[in-house]
């Protein structure tokens, strides 16, 4: 248990559906991240939020829409996805503190299948 | 692109030390070396990090060469539960800086 939870753990959706992934961290961290891990590929960064502000969008298609209402919660809204978007979606958080190293704590991931 | 080079796979006998190498010849002076691991289909787990001195914690030891161009992660007594993909990552210690994952080393521990 890392202190980062993700729901749902598994999701199957059609290409015309709209769904949301939720991430919650109980660590008091200020930075949160979405990563994507496709089969047999390295993890790819999608979005970074620092103090609720989006600081990085790694050229992610607009069918993925992040939302960070507060420092503890991060959502990824999904609509009109493609089968190639099927992957493990991982959320992470890290502490923002001057002079400290910033290890990231990952959630267990949501296994998404687009049919 | 990842700034590190790791062997794609390694084997280790249970109870023996596992030594995982990593080359990072272009590392900058303000970049730390981080190690994470990912057990199958789970989220990555932080192991250890270092700047230039050797480091040890309850999970592993990190040996960084004097020129900082390479490092070795040591699991002193590998167990079956240490079977995972191990990632060596270099990055500045700054909040909101994402991790750039390469392909890592798949460590297989067998009895």
Tab-separated table of N, CA, C and O in Angstrom, chain B residues 10-109:
chain	number	residue	atom	x	y	z
B	10	UNK	N	18.531	-10.132	-16.549
B	10	UNK	CA	19.534	-10.769	-15.693
B	10	UNK	C	18.859	-11.870	-14.893
B	10	UNK	O	17.657	-11.790	-14.607
B	11	UNK	N	19.632	-12.865	-14.532
B	11	UNK	CA	19.148	-13.948	-13.682
B	11	UNK	C	19.938	-13.941	-12.376
B	11	UNK	O	21.104	-13.549	-12.342
B	12	UNK	N	19.279	-14.396	-11.329
B	12	UNK	CA	19.933	-14.448	-10.024
B	12	UNK	C	19.336	-15.602	-9.229
B	12	UNK	O	18.120	-15.832	-9.286
B	13	UNK	N	20.191	-16.318	-8.508
B	13	UNK	CA	19.717	-17.392	-7.646
B	13	UNK	C	19.219	-16.815	-6.324
B	13	UNK	O	19.794	-15.848	-5.799
B	14	UNK	N	18.153	-17.399	-5.824
B	14	UNK	CA	17.589	-16.938	-4.551
B	14	UNK	C	18.645	-16.999	-3.454
B	14	UNK	O	19.373	-17.970	-3.331
B	15	UNK	N	18.714	-15.929	-2.661
B	15	UNK	CA	19.677	-15.862	-1.574
B	15	UNK	C	21.003	-15.229	-1.948
B	15	UNK	O	21.782	-14.849	-1.061
B	16	UNK	N	21.256	-15.128	-3.233
B	16	UNK	CA	22.504	-14.506	-3.684
B	16	UNK	C	22.278	-13.009	-3.905
B	16	UNK	O	21.158	-12.529	-3.981
B	17	UNK	N	23.383	-12.289	-4.022
B	17	UNK	CA	23.292	-10.856	-4.295
B	17	UNK	C	22.993	-10.635	-5.781
B	17	UNK	O	23.570	-11.292	-6.643
B	18	UNK	N	22.107	-9.712	-6.040
B	18	UNK	CA	21.812	-9.299	-7.417
B	18	UNK	C	22.455	-7.933	-7.643
B	18	UNK	O	22.198	-6.995	-6.873
B	19	UNK	N	23.301	-7.843	-8.655
B	19	UNK	CA	23.994	-6.591	-8.976
B	19	UNK	C	23.520	-6.105	-10.332
B	19	UNK	O	23.825	-6.708	-11.365
B	20	UNK	N	22.761	-5.023	-10.342
B	20	UNK	CA	22.175	-4.513	-11.582
B	20	UNK	C	22.938	-3.262	-12.018
B	20	UNK	O	22.912	-2.247	-11.325
B	21	UNK	N	23.575	-3.302	-13.196
B	21	UNK	CA	24.368	-2.156	-13.648
B	21	UNK	C	23.534	-1.153	-14.445
B	21	UNK	O	22.488	-1.488	-15.011
B	22	UNK	N	24.030	0.076	-14.471
B	22	UNK	CA	23.386	1.135	-15.249
B	22	UNK	C	24.449	2.117	-15.712
B	22	UNK	O	25.292	2.544	-14.926
B	23	UNK	N	24.426	2.438	-16.985
B	23	UNK	CA	25.322	3.457	-17.534
B	23	UNK	C	24.561	4.752	-17.750
B	23	UNK	O	23.462	4.746	-18.322
B	24	UNK	N	25.140	5.837	-17.301
B	24	UNK	CA	24.535	7.172	-17.482
B	24	UNK	C	25.670	8.153	-17.749
B	24	UNK	O	25.915	9.068	-16.947
B	25	UNK	N	26.312	7.979	-18.888
B	25	UNK	CA	27.538	8.721	-19.180
B	25	UNK	C	27.314	10.208	-19.409
B	25	UNK	O	28.260	10.992	-19.350
B	26	UNK	N	26.073	10.612	-19.707
B	26	UNK	CA	25.805	12.039	-19.974
B	26	UNK	C	25.153	12.733	-18.783
B	26	UNK	O	24.587	13.815	-18.936
B	27	UNK	N	25.234	12.142	-17.614
B	27	UNK	CA	24.580	12.712	-16.433
B	27	UNK	C	25.145	14.095	-16.127
B	27	UNK	O	26.351	14.345	-16.247
B	28	UNK	N	24.255	15.005	-15.742
B	28	UNK	CA	24.667	16.359	-15.385
B	28	UNK	C	24.942	16.450	-13.884
B	28	UNK	O	24.521	15.594	-13.114
B	29	UNK	N	25.634	17.533	-13.503
B	29	UNK	CA	26.034	17.672	-12.108
B	29	UNK	C	24.885	17.757	-11.124
B	29	UNK	O	25.038	17.379	-9.958
B	30	UNK	N	23.713	18.222	-11.575
B	30	UNK	CA	22.576	18.369	-10.665
B	30	UNK	C	21.552	17.236	-10.823
B	30	UNK	O	20.438	17.332	-10.315
B	31	UNK	N	21.924	16.194	-11.503
B	31	UNK	CA	20.997	15.070	-11.698
B	31	UNK	C	21.316	13.928	-10.728
B	31	UNK	O	22.470	13.559	-10.535
B	32	UNK	N	20.261	13.415	-10.139
B	32	UNK	CA	20.364	12.294	-9.236
B	32	UNK	C	20.141	10.996	-10.022
B	32	UNK	O	19.513	10.987	-11.084
B	33	UNK	N	20.596	9.905	-9.459
B	33	UNK	CA	20.311	8.577	-9.989
B	33	UNK	C	19.225	7.953	-9.115
B	33	UNK	O	19.394	7.850	-7.889
B	34	UNK	N	18.122	7.582	-9.723
B	34	UNK	CA	17.010	6.944	-9.020
B	34	UNK	C	16.841	5.512	-9.540
B	34	UNK	O	17.061	5.232	-10.721
B	35	UNK	N	16.423	4.662	-8.654
B	35	UNK	CA	16.059	3.304	-9.051
B	35	UNK	C	14.620	3.029	-8.610
B	35	UNK	O	14.248	3.286	-7.458
B	36	UNK	N	13.853	2.496	-9.542
B	36	UNK	CA	12.505	2.030	-9.287
B	36	UNK	C	12.410	0.592	-9.790
B	36	UNK	O	13.195	0.158	-10.630
B	37	UNK	N	11.422	-0.104	-9.297
B	37	UNK	CA	11.143	-1.419	-9.862
B	37	UNK	C	9.640	-1.583	-10.056
B	37	UNK	O	8.843	-0.935	-9.388
B	38	UNK	N	9.271	-2.468	-10.972
B	38	UNK	CA	7.872	-2.710	-11.273
B	38	UNK	C	7.647	-4.213	-11.320
B	38	UNK	O	8.164	-4.887	-12.226
B	39	UNK	N	6.916	-4.682	-10.349
B	39	UNK	CA	6.498	-6.080	-10.341
B	39	UNK	C	5.318	-6.191	-11.296
B	39	UNK	O	4.523	-5.266	-11.415
B	40	UNK	N	5.204	-7.324	-11.937
B	40	UNK	CA	4.271	-7.504	-13.042
B	40	UNK	C	2.894	-6.886	-12.788
B	40	UNK	O	2.232	-7.203	-11.813
B	41	UNK	N	2.511	-5.954	-13.691
B	41	UNK	CA	1.182	-5.342	-13.702
B	41	UNK	C	0.874	-4.503	-12.461
B	41	UNK	O	-0.277	-4.188	-12.206
B	42	UNK	N	1.886	-4.143	-11.688
B	42	UNK	CA	1.683	-3.235	-10.570
B	42	UNK	C	2.321	-1.892	-10.883
B	42	UNK	O	3.059	-1.750	-11.859
B	43	UNK	N	2.064	-0.894	-10.064
B	43	UNK	CA	2.713	0.391	-10.216
B	43	UNK	C	4.173	0.322	-9.809
B	43	UNK	O	4.548	-0.478	-8.953
B	44	UNK	N	5.023	1.132	-10.413
B	44	UNK	CA	6.436	1.146	-10.026
B	44	UNK	C	6.614	1.514	-8.559
B	44	UNK	O	5.810	2.235	-7.979
B	45	UNK	N	7.693	1.017	-7.979
B	45	UNK	CA	8.003	1.228	-6.561
B	45	UNK	C	9.377	1.855	-6.441
B	45	UNK	O	10.345	1.368	-7.039
B	46	UNK	N	9.472	2.938	-5.703
B	46	UNK	CA	10.752	3.586	-5.456
B	46	UNK	C	11.659	2.671	-4.645
B	46	UNK	O	11.200	2.021	-3.684
B	47	UNK	N	12.938	2.596	-5.016
B	47	UNK	CA	13.884	1.782	-4.262
B	47	UNK	C	14.895	2.653	-3.528
B	47	UNK	O	15.015	2.602	-2.303
B	48	UNK	N	15.617	3.470	-4.269
B	48	UNK	CA	16.722	4.223	-3.679
B	48	UNK	C	17.155	5.309	-4.649
B	48	UNK	O	16.799	5.254	-5.835
B	49	UNK	N	17.864	6.296	-4.178
B	49	UNK	CA	18.407	7.318	-5.058
B	49	UNK	C	19.747	7.781	-4.495
B	49	UNK	O	20.056	7.560	-3.304
B	50	UNK	N	20.536	8.466	-5.338
B	50	UNK	CA	21.804	9.014	-4.875
B	50	UNK	C	22.322	10.077	-5.829
B	50	UNK	O	21.925	10.123	-6.990
B	51	UNK	N	23.220	10.897	-5.327
B	51	UNK	CA	23.828	11.940	-6.147
B	51	UNK	C	25.258	11.558	-6.505
B	51	UNK	O	25.612	11.472	-7.672
B	52	UNK	N	26.102	11.347	-5.514
B	52	UNK	CA	27.479	10.947	-5.790
B	52	UNK	C	28.042	9.991	-4.753
B	52	UNK	O	28.988	9.265	-5.040
B	53	UNK	N	27.446	9.969	-3.582
B	53	UNK	CA	27.905	9.047	-2.557
B	53	UNK	C	27.136	7.739	-2.649
B	53	UNK	O	26.018	7.701	-3.144
B	54	UNK	N	27.749	6.676	-2.144
B	54	UNK	CA	27.040	5.408	-2.086
B	54	UNK	C	25.925	5.510	-1.046
B	54	UNK	O	26.052	6.209	-0.037
B	55	UNK	N	24.838	4.830	-1.303
B	55	UNK	CA	23.681	4.899	-0.423
B	55	UNK	C	23.200	3.484	-0.101
B	55	UNK	O	23.329	2.576	-0.922
B	56	UNK	N	22.624	3.348	1.091
B	56	UNK	CA	22.055	2.068	1.500
B	56	UNK	C	20.775	2.328	2.263
B	56	UNK	O	20.701	3.265	3.066
B	57	UNK	N	19.760	1.516	1.992
B	57	UNK	CA	18.539	1.541	2.804
B	57	UNK	C	18.102	0.102	3.035
B	57	UNK	O	18.847	-0.847	2.745
B	58	UNK	N	16.907	-0.066	3.560
B	58	UNK	CA	16.453	-1.401	3.934
B	58	UNK	C	16.198	-2.298	2.722
B	58	UNK	O	16.101	-3.508	2.857
B	59	UNK	N	16.102	-1.699	1.559
B	59	UNK	CA	15.825	-2.495	0.364
B	59	UNK	C	17.088	-2.842	-0.418
B	59	UNK	O	17.183	-3.952	-0.972
B	60	UNK	N	18.018	-1.897	-0.534
B	60	UNK	CA	19.125	-2.090	-1.455
B	60	UNK	C	20.280	-1.141	-1.146
B	60	UNK	O	20.165	-0.263	-0.288
B	61	UNK	N	21.363	-1.349	-1.883
B	61	UNK	CA	22.499	-0.423	-1.858
B	61	UNK	C	22.726	0.121	-3.256
B	61	UNK	O	22.474	-0.584	-4.249
B	62	UNK	N	23.192	1.361	-3.313
B	62	UNK	CA	23.476	2.001	-4.591
B	62	UNK	C	24.939	2.421	-4.586
B	62	UNK	O	25.365	3.182	-3.703
B	63	UNK	N	25.680	1.915	-5.568
B	63	UNK	CA	27.086	2.259	-5.711
B	63	UNK	C	27.236	3.113	-6.955
B	63	UNK	O	26.870	2.679	-8.057
B	64	UNK	N	27.736	4.328	-6.796
B	64	UNK	CA	27.922	5.250	-7.916
B	64	UNK	C	29.418	5.443	-8.119
B	64	UNK	O	30.154	5.718	-7.173
B	65	UNK	N	29.880	5.310	-9.359
B	65	UNK	CA	31.303	5.472	-9.636
B	65	UNK	C	31.726	6.918	-9.379
B	65	UNK	O	30.903	7.839	-9.402
B	66	UNK	N	33.009	7.100	-9.196
B	66	UNK	CA	33.517	8.424	-8.853
B	66	UNK	C	33.226	9.448	-9.942
B	66	UNK	O	32.943	10.617	-9.658
B	67	UNK	N	33.279	9.019	-11.210
B	67	UNK	CA	32.974	9.945	-12.310
B	67	UNK	C	31.479	10.076	-12.567
B	67	UNK	O	31.064	10.822	-13.464
B	68	UNK	N	30.687	9.335	-11.821
B	68	UNK	CA	29.219	9.351	-11.883
B	68	UNK	C	28.664	8.878	-13.216
B	68	UNK	O	27.482	9.078	-13.497
B	69	UNK	N	29.448	8.237	-14.023
B	69	UNK	CA	28.966	7.800	-15.332
B	69	UNK	C	28.290	6.448	-15.288
B	69	UNK	O	27.721	5.989	-16.288
B	70	UNK	N	28.357	5.780	-14.180
B	70	UNK	CA	27.665	4.510	-14.058
B	70	UNK	C	27.357	4.223	-12.591
B	70	UNK	O	27.929	4.858	-11.689
B	71	UNK	N	26.442	3.295	-12.379
B	71	UNK	CA	26.082	2.915	-11.018
B	71	UNK	C	25.633	1.462	-11.002
B	71	UNK	O	25.382	0.863	-12.064
B	72	UNK	N	25.559	0.910	-9.805
B	72	UNK	CA	25.112	-0.468	-9.618
B	72	UNK	C	24.140	-0.518	-8.452
B	72	UNK	O	24.420	0.005	-7.376
B	73	UNK	N	22.997	-1.129	-8.696
B	73	UNK	CA	22.035	-1.395	-7.633
B	73	UNK	C	22.308	-2.795	-7.115
B	73	UNK	O	22.408	-3.737	-7.896
B	74	UNK	N	22.418	-2.918	-5.809
B	74	UNK	CA	22.706	-4.222	-5.207
B	74	UNK	C	21.565	-4.628	-4.292
B	74	UNK	O	21.209	-3.907	-3.354
B	75	UNK	N	20.969	-5.783	-4.604
B	75	UNK	CA	20.015	-6.421	-3.700
B	75	UNK	C	20.801	-7.507	-2.982
B	75	UNK	O	21.172	-8.504	-3.594
B	76	UNK	N	21.097	-7.345	-1.703
B	76	UNK	CA	22.090	-8.226	-1.058
B	76	UNK	C	21.685	-9.687	-0.965
B	76	UNK	O	22.538	-10.562	-1.077
B	77	UNK	N	20.419	-9.963	-0.772
B	77	UNK	CA	19.950	-11.347	-0.669
B	77	UNK	C	18.633	-11.458	-1.439
B	77	UNK	O	17.554	-11.291	-0.878
B	78	UNK	N	18.749	-11.706	-2.725
B	78	UNK	CA	17.560	-11.688	-3.576
B	78	UNK	C	16.580	-12.797	-3.186
B	78	UNK	O	16.977	-13.921	-2.841
B	79	UNK	N	15.292	-12.463	-3.251
B	79	UNK	CA	14.236	-13.444	-3.023
B	79	UNK	C	13.361	-13.520	-4.265
B	79	UNK	O	13.469	-12.676	-5.167
B	80	UNK	N	12.494	-14.512	-4.297
B	80	UNK	CA	11.611	-14.676	-5.449
B	80	UNK	C	10.755	-13.429	-5.660
B	80	UNK	O	10.406	-13.081	-6.799
B	81	UNK	N	10.421	-12.731	-4.565
B	81	UNK	CA	9.585	-11.542	-4.669
B	81	UNK	C	10.319	-10.353	-5.272
B	81	UNK	O	9.702	-9.319	-5.548
B	82	UNK	N	11.618	-10.482	-5.461
B	82	UNK	CA	12.392	-9.416	-6.113
B	82	UNK	C	12.360	-9.528	-7.634
B	82	UNK	O	12.929	-8.675	-8.327
B	83	UNK	N	11.723	-10.560	-8.155
B	83	UNK	CA	11.573	-10.674	-9.605
B	83	UNK	C	10.719	-9.507	-10.110
B	83	UNK	O	9.578	-9.339	-9.679
B	84	UNK	N	11.291	-8.693	-10.990
B	84	UNK	CA	10.628	-7.461	-11.421
B	84	UNK	C	11.456	-6.828	-12.534
B	84	UNK	O	12.555	-7.284	-12.855
B	85	UNK	N	10.909	-5.755	-13.105
B	85	UNK	CA	11.685	-4.916	-14.019
B	85	UNK	C	12.260	-3.763	-13.202
B	85	UNK	O	11.526	-3.079	-12.488
B	86	UNK	N	13.566	-3.566	-13.295
B	86	UNK	CA	14.256	-2.536	-12.538
B	86	UNK	C	14.653	-1.395	-13.469
B	86	UNK	O	15.296	-1.608	-14.495
B	87	UNK	N	14.274	-0.186	-13.085
B	87	UNK	CA	14.522	0.988	-13.904
B	87	UNK	C	15.540	1.898	-13.221
B	87	UNK	O	15.380	2.244	-12.047
B	88	UNK	N	16.544	2.288	-13.971
B	88	UNK	CA	17.530	3.279	-13.535
B	88	UNK	C	17.184	4.587	-14.247
B	88	UNK	O	17.071	4.608	-15.477
B	89	UNK	N	16.998	5.655	-13.494
B	89	UNK	CA	16.529	6.924	-14.057
B	89	UNK	C	17.393	8.046	-13.514
B	89	UNK	O	17.694	8.072	-12.320
B	90	UNK	N	17.772	8.970	-14.367
B	90	UNK	CA	18.475	10.164	-13.900
B	90	UNK	C	17.562	11.367	-14.077
B	90	UNK	O	16.883	11.503	-15.095
B	91	UNK	N	17.496	12.210	-13.060
B	91	UNK	CA	16.645	13.389	-13.134
B	91	UNK	C	17.085	14.388	-12.073
B	91	UNK	O	17.698	14.024	-11.083
B	92	UNK	N	16.717	15.647	-12.283
B	92	UNK	CA	16.983	16.654	-11.265
B	92	UNK	C	15.978	16.469	-10.134
B	92	UNK	O	14.868	15.984	-10.346
B	93	UNK	N	16.382	16.840	-8.937
B	93	UNK	CA	15.498	16.740	-7.779
B	93	UNK	C	14.641	17.997	-7.716
B	93	UNK	O	14.961	18.951	-7.029
B	94	UNK	N	13.534	17.966	-8.447
B	94	UNK	CA	12.656	19.135	-8.515
B	94	UNK	C	11.223	18.653	-8.591
B	94	UNK	O	10.911	17.745	-9.357
B	95	UNK	N	10.370	19.238	-7.800
B	95	UNK	CA	8.977	18.830	-7.789
B	95	UNK	C	8.354	19.008	-9.159
B	95	UNK	O	8.692	19.943	-9.897
B	96	UNK	N	7.490	18.116	-9.510
B	96	UNK	CA	6.802	18.204	-10.782
B	96	UNK	C	7.644	17.773	-11.968
B	96	UNK	O	7.225	17.943	-13.107
B	97	UNK	N	8.809	17.219	-11.718
B	97	UNK	CA	9.641	16.705	-12.812
B	97	UNK	C	9.315	15.237	-13.017
B	97	UNK	O	9.483	14.435	-12.112
B	98	UNK	N	8.864	14.912	-14.195
B	98	UNK	CA	8.420	13.541	-14.436
B	98	UNK	C	9.595	12.590	-14.574
B	98	UNK	O	10.714	12.998	-14.871
B	99	UNK	N	9.316	11.340	-14.336
B	99	UNK	CA	10.309	10.294	-14.543
B	99	UNK	C	10.276	9.861	-16.003
B	99	UNK	O	9.211	9.680	-16.573
B	100	UNK	N	11.428	9.696	-16.592
B	100	UNK	CA	11.537	9.186	-17.954
B	100	UNK	C	12.001	7.738	-17.857
B	100	UNK	O	13.156	7.465	-17.516
B	101	UNK	N	11.093	6.835	-18.131
B	101	UNK	CA	11.389	5.410	-18.003
B	101	UNK	C	11.947	4.872	-19.314
B	101	UNK	O	11.439	5.169	-20.386
B	102	UNK	N	12.993	4.060	-19.194
B	102	UNK	CA	13.482	3.286	-20.332
B	102	UNK	C	12.867	1.898	-20.278
B	102	UNK	O	11.794	1.706	-19.705
B	103	UNK	N	13.565	0.943	-20.858
B	103	UNK	CA	13.047	-0.430	-20.887
B	103	UNK	C	13.437	-1.216	-19.642
B	103	UNK	O	12.856	-2.250	-19.353
B	104	UNK	N	14.438	-0.735	-18.907
B	104	UNK	CA	14.817	-1.376	-17.657
B	104	UNK	C	15.470	-2.725	-17.842
B	104	UNK	O	15.711	-3.192	-18.961
B	105	UNK	N	15.769	-3.349	-16.697
B	105	UNK	CA	16.332	-4.699	-16.659
B	105	UNK	C	15.321	-5.621	-16.006
B	105	UNK	O	14.866	-5.356	-14.893
B	106	UNK	N	14.974	-6.701	-16.695
B	106	UNK	CA	14.102	-7.703	-16.106
B	106	UNK	C	14.959	-8.654	-15.284
B	106	UNK	O	15.778	-9.393	-15.839
B	107	UNK	N	14.793	-8.619	-13.984
B	107	UNK	CA	15.527	-9.508	-13.084
B	107	UNK	C	14.655	-10.706	-12.754
B	107	UNK	O	13.533	-10.550	-12.276
B	108	UNK	N	15.179	-11.879	-13.022
B	108	UNK	CA	14.472	-13.117	-12.693
B	108	UNK	C	15.234	-13.820	-11.580
B	108	UNK	O	16.402	-14.195	-11.768
B	109	UNK	N	14.583	-13.979	-10.448
B	109	UNK	CA	15.179	-14.677	-9.312
B	109	UNK	C	14.561	-16.069	-9.250
B	109	UNK	O	13.341	-16.218	-9.242
